[in-house]
mmCIF file of C-alpha atoms in Angstrom:
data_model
loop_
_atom_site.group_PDB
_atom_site.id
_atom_site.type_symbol
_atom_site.label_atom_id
_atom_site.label_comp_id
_atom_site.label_asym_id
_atom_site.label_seq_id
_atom_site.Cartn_x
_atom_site.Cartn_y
_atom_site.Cartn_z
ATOM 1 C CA UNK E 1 9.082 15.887 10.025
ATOM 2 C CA UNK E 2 8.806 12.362 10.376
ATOM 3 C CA UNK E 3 9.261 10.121 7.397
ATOM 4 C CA UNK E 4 9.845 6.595 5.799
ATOM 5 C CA UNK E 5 13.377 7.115 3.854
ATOM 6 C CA UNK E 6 13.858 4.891 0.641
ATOM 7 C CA UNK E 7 16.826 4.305 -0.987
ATOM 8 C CA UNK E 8 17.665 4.550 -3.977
ATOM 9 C CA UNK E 9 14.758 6.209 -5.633
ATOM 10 C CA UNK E 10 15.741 4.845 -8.774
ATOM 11 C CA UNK E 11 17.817 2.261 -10.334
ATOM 12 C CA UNK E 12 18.338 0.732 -13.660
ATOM 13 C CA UNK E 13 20.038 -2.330 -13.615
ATOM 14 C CA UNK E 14 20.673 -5.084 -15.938
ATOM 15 C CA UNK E 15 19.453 -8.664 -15.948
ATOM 16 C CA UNK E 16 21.226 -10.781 -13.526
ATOM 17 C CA UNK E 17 22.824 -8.155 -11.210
ATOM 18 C CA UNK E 18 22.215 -7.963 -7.626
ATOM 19 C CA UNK E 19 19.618 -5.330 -6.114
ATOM 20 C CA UNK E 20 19.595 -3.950 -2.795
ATOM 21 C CA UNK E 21 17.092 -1.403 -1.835
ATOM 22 C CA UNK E 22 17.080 -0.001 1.995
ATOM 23 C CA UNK E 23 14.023 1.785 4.221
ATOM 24 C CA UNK E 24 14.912 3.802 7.096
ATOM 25 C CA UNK E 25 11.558 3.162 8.798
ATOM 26 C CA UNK E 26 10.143 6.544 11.014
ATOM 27 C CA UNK E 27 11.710 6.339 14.232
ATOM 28 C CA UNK E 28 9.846 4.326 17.475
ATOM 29 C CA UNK E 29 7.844 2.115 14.573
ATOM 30 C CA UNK E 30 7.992 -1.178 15.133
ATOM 31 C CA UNK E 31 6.310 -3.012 12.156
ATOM 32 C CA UNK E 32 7.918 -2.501 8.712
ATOM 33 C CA UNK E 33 6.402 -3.226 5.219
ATOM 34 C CA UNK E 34 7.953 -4.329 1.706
ATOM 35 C CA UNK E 35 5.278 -3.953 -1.319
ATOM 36 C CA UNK E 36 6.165 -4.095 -4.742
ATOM 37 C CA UNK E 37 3.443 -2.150 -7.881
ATOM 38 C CA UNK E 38 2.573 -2.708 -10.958
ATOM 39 C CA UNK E 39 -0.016 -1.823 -13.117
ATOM 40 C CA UNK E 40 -1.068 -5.209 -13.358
ATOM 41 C CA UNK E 41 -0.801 -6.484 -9.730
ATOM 42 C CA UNK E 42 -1.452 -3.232 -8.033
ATOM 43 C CA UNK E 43 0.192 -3.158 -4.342
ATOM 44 C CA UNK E 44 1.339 -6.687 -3.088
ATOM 45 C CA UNK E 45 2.890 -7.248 0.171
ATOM 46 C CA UNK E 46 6.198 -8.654 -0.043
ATOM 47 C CA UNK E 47 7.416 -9.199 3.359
ATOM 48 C CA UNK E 48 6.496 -7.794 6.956
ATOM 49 C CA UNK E 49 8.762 -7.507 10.220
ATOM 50 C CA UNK E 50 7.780 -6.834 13.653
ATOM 51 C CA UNK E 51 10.210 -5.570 15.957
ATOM 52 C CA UNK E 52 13.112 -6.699 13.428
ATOM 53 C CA UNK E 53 11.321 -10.286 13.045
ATOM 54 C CA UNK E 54 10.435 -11.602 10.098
ATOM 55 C CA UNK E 55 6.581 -12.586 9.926
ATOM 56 C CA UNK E 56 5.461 -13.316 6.636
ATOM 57 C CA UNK E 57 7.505 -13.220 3.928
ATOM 58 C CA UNK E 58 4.809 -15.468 1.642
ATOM 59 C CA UNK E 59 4.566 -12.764 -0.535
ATOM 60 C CA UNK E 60 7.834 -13.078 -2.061
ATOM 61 C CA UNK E 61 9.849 -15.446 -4.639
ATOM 62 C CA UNK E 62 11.990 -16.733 -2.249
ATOM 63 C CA UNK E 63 14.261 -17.896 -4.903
ATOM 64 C CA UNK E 64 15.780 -14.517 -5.372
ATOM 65 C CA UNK E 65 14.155 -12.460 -2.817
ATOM 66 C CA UNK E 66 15.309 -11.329 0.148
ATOM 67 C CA UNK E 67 14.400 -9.298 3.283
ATOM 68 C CA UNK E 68 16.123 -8.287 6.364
ATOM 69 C CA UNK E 69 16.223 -5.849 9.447
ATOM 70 C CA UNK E 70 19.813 -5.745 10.453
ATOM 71 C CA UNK E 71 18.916 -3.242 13.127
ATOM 72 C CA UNK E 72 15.704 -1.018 14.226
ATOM 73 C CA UNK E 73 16.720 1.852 12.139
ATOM 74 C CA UNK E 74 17.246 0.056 8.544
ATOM 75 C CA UNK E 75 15.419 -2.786 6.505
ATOM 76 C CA UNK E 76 16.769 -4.210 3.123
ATOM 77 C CA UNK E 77 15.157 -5.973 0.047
ATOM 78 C CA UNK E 78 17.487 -7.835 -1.917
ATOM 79 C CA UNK E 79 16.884 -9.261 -5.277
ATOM 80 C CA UNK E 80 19.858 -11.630 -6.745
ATOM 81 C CA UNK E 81 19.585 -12.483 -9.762
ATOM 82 C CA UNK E 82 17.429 -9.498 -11.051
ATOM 83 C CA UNK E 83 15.197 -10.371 -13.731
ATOM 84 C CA UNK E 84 13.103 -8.189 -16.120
ATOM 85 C CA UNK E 85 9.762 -9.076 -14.628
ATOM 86 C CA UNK E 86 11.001 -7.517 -11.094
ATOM 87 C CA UNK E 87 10.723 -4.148 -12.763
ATOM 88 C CA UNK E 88 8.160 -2.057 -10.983
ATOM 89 C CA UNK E 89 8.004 0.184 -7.814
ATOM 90 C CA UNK E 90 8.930 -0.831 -4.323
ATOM 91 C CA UNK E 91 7.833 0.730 -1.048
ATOM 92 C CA UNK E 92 8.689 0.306 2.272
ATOM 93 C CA UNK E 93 6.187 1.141 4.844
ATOM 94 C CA UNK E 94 6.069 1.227 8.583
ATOM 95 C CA UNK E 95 3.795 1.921 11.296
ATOM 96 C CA UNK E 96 3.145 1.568 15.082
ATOM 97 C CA UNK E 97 -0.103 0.928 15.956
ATOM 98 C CA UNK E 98 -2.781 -1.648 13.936
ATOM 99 C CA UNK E 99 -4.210 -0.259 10.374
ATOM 100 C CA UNK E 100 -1.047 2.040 10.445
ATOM 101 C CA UNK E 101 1.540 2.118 6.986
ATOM 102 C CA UNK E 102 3.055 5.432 6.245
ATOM 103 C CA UNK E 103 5.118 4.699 2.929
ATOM 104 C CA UNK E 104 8.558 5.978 1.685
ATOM 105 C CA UNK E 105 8.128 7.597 -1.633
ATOM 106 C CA UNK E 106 9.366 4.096 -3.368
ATOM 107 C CA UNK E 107 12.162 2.900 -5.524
ATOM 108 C CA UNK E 108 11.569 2.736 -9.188
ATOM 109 C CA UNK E 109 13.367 -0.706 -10.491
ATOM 110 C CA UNK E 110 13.892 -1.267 -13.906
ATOM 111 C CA UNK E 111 15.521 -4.318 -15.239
ATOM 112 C CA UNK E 112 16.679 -4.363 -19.106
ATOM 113 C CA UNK K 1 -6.233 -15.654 1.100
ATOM 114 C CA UNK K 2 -7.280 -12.037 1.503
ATOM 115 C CA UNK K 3 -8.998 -10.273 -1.357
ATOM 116 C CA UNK K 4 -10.068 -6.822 -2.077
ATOM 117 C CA UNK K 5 -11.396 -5.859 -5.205
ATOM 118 C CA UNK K 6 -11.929 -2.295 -6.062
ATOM 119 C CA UNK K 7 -14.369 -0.939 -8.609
ATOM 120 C CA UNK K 8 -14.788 0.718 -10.987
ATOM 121 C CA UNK K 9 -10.704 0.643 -12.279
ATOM 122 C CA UNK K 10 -11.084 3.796 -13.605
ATOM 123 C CA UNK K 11 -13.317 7.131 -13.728
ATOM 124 C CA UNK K 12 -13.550 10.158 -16.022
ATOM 125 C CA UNK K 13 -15.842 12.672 -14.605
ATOM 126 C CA UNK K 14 -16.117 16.756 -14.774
ATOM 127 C CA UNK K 15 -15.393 18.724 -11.866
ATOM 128 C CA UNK K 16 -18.428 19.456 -9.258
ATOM 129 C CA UNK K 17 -19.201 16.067 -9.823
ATOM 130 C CA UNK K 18 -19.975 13.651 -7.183
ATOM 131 C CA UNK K 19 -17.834 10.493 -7.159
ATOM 132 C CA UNK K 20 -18.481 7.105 -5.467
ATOM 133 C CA UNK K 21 -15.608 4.627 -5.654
ATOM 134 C CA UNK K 22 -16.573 0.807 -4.344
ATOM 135 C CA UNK K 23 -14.538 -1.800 -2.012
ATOM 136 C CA UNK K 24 -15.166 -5.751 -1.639
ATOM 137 C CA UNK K 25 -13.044 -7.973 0.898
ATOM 138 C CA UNK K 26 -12.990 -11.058 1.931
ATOM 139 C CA UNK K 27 -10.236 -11.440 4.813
ATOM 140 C CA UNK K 28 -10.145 -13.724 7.892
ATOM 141 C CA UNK K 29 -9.450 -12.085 10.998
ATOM 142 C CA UNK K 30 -10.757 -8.808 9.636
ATOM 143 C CA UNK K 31 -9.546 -5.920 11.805
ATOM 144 C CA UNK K 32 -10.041 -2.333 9.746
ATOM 145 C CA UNK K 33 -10.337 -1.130 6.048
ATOM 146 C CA UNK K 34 -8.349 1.499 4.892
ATOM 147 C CA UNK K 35 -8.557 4.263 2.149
ATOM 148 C CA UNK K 36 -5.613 5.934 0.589
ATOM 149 C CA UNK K 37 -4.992 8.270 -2.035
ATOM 150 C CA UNK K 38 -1.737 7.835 -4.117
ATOM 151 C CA UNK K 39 -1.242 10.936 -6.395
ATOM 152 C CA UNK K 40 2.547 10.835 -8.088
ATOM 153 C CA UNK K 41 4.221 8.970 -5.350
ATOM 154 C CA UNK K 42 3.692 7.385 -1.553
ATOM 155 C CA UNK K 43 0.148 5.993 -1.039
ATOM 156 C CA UNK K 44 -1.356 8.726 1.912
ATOM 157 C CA UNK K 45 -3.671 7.825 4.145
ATOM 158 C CA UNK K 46 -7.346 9.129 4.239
ATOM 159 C CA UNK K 47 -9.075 7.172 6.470
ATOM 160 C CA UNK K 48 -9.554 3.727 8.813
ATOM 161 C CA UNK K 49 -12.774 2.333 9.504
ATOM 162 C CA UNK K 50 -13.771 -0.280 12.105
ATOM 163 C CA UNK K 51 -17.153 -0.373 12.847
ATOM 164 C CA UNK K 52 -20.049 -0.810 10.652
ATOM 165 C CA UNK K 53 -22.506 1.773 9.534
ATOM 166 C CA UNK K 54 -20.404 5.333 10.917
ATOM 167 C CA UNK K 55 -19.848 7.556 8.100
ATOM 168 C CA UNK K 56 -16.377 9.086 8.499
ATOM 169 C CA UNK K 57 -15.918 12.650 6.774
ATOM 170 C CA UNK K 58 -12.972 14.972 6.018
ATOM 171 C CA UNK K 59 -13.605 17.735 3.471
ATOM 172 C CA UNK K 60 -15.245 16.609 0.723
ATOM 173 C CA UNK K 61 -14.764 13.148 1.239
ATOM 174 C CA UNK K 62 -16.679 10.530 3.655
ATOM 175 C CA UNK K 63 -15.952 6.709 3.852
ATOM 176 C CA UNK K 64 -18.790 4.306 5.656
ATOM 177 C CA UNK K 65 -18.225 0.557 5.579
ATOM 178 C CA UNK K 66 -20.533 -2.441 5.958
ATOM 179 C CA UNK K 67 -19.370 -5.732 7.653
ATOM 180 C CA UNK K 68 -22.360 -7.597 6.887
ATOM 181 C CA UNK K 69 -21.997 -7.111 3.179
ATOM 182 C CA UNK K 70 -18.019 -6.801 3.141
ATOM 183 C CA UNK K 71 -17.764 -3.489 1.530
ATOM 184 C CA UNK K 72 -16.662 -0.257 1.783
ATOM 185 C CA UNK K 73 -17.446 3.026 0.060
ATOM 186 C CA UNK K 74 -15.719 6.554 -0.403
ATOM 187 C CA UNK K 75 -17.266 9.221 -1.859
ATOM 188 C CA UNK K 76 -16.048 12.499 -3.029
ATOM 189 C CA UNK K 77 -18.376 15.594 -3.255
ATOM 190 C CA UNK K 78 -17.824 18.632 -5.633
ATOM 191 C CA UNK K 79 -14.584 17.124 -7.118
ATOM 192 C CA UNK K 80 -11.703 19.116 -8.156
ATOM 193 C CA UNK K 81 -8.563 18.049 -10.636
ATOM 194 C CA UNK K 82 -6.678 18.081 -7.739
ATOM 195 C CA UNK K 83 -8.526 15.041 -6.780
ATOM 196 C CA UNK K 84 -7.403 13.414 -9.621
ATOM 197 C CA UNK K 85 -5.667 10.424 -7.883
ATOM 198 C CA UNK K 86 -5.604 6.438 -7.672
ATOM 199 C CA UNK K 87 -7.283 5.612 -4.702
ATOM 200 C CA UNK K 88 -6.633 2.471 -2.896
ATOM 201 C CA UNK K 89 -8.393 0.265 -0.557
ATOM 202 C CA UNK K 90 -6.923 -2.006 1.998
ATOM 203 C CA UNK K 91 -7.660 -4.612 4.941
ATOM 204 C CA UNK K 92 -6.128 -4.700 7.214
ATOM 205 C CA UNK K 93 -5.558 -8.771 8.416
ATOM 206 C CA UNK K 94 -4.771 -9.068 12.625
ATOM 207 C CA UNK K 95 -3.798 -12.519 13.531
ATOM 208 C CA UNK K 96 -3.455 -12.398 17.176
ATOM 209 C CA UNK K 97 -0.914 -9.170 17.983
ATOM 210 C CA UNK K 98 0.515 -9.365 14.447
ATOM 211 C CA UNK K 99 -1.393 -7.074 11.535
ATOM 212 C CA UNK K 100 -0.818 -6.837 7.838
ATOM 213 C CA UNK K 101 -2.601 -4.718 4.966
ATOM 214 C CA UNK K 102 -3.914 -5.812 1.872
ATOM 215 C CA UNK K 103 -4.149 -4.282 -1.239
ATOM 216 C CA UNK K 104 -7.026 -3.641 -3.792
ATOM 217 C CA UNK K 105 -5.788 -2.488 -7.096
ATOM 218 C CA UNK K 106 -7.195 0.898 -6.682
ATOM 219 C CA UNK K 107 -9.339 3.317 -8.679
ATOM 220 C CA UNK K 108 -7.651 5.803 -10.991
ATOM 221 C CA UNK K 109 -9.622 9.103 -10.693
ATOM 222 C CA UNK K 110 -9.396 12.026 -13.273
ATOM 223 C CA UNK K 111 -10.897 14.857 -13.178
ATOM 224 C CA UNK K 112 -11.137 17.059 -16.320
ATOM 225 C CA UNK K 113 -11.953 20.799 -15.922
#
């Protein structure tokens, strides 16, 4: 069954450590999705790749943030430094056609 | 930029009841709007609508938007605690072959018993 792998589902870290979360996107999609939640910002879009190319990453602190595709079967977020204000839940996403973002079940961040 | 603003934030109603839950946008190069329900985890999708004024309907739930007025509702009929949920709205944005999805902040629904 067909589905948007996250990893890791969780991860406490502490302040100023490096991050990297990974998305193994559903096979033959081409368009993959980073969103971070919170309760206060609700679901905001990070970063978005078509066919492994970057196409709007405005979303995201570029500071600290990072996003890649190193290959069609594996994205990466990367946060470096980690602060406590990046605590919240990431999901990848990815999809085929337009309007379509099935999500991984997320990775719950937490920054002390 | 793209906006979507759900309302209301949250809901308390019995179940049977009869729920209406509200979407706004304002996106350029609108392409679809899109209703999910996120329970525990993963957002899941309920349904994509494109064209104004056709109601679409699964179970107890039905979704019609409205271009003109840059909205979007989803009802639920006869509601049951498992529809306890947040539900989240999004448009989707299509600049030429590329397409991205924003985000309202959702509606958390709970049913009580």
């Amino acid at each position: 069954d067909a589905r948007v792998t996250q990893t890791p589902r969780h991860k406490v870290t502490e302040m100023g450590q490096e991050v990297t979360m990974r998305c193994q996107p559903i096979l033959g999609h081409n368009t993959v999705f980073w969103y971070r939640q919170t309760m206060m910002q609700g679901l905001e879009l990070l970063a978005y790749f078509r066919n492994r190319a970057p196409l709007d990453d405005s979303g995201m602190p570029k500071d600290r943030f990072s996003a890649e595709m190193p290959d069609a079967t594996l994205a990466t977020l990367k946060i470096q430094p980690s602060e406590p204000r990046d605590s919240a839940v990431y999901f990848c996403a990815s999809g085929l056609r337009e309007g379509e973002a099935f999500f991984g079940q997320g990775t719950r961040l937490t920054v002390v | 930029e793209d906006k979507v603003v759900q309302s209301p934030l949250s809901l308390v109603v019995h179940e049977g009841d009869t729920v209406t839950l509200n979407c706004s946008y304002e996106v350029t190069n609108f392409r679809s709007l899109l209703w999910y329900k996120q329970e525990k985890k993963a957002p899941t999708f309920l349904f994509m609508l494109t064209s104004s004024g056709i109601e679409k309907k699964s179970g107890r739930l039905s979704s019609i938007l409205d271009k003109k007025e840059l909205f979007s509702i989803l009802n639920i009929t006869a509601t049951q605690t498992g529809d306890s949920a947040v539900y989240l709205c999004a448009v989707e944005n299509s600049g030429g072959s590329n397409y991205k999805l924003t985000f309202g902040k959702g509606t958390l629904l709970t049913v009580n018993p």
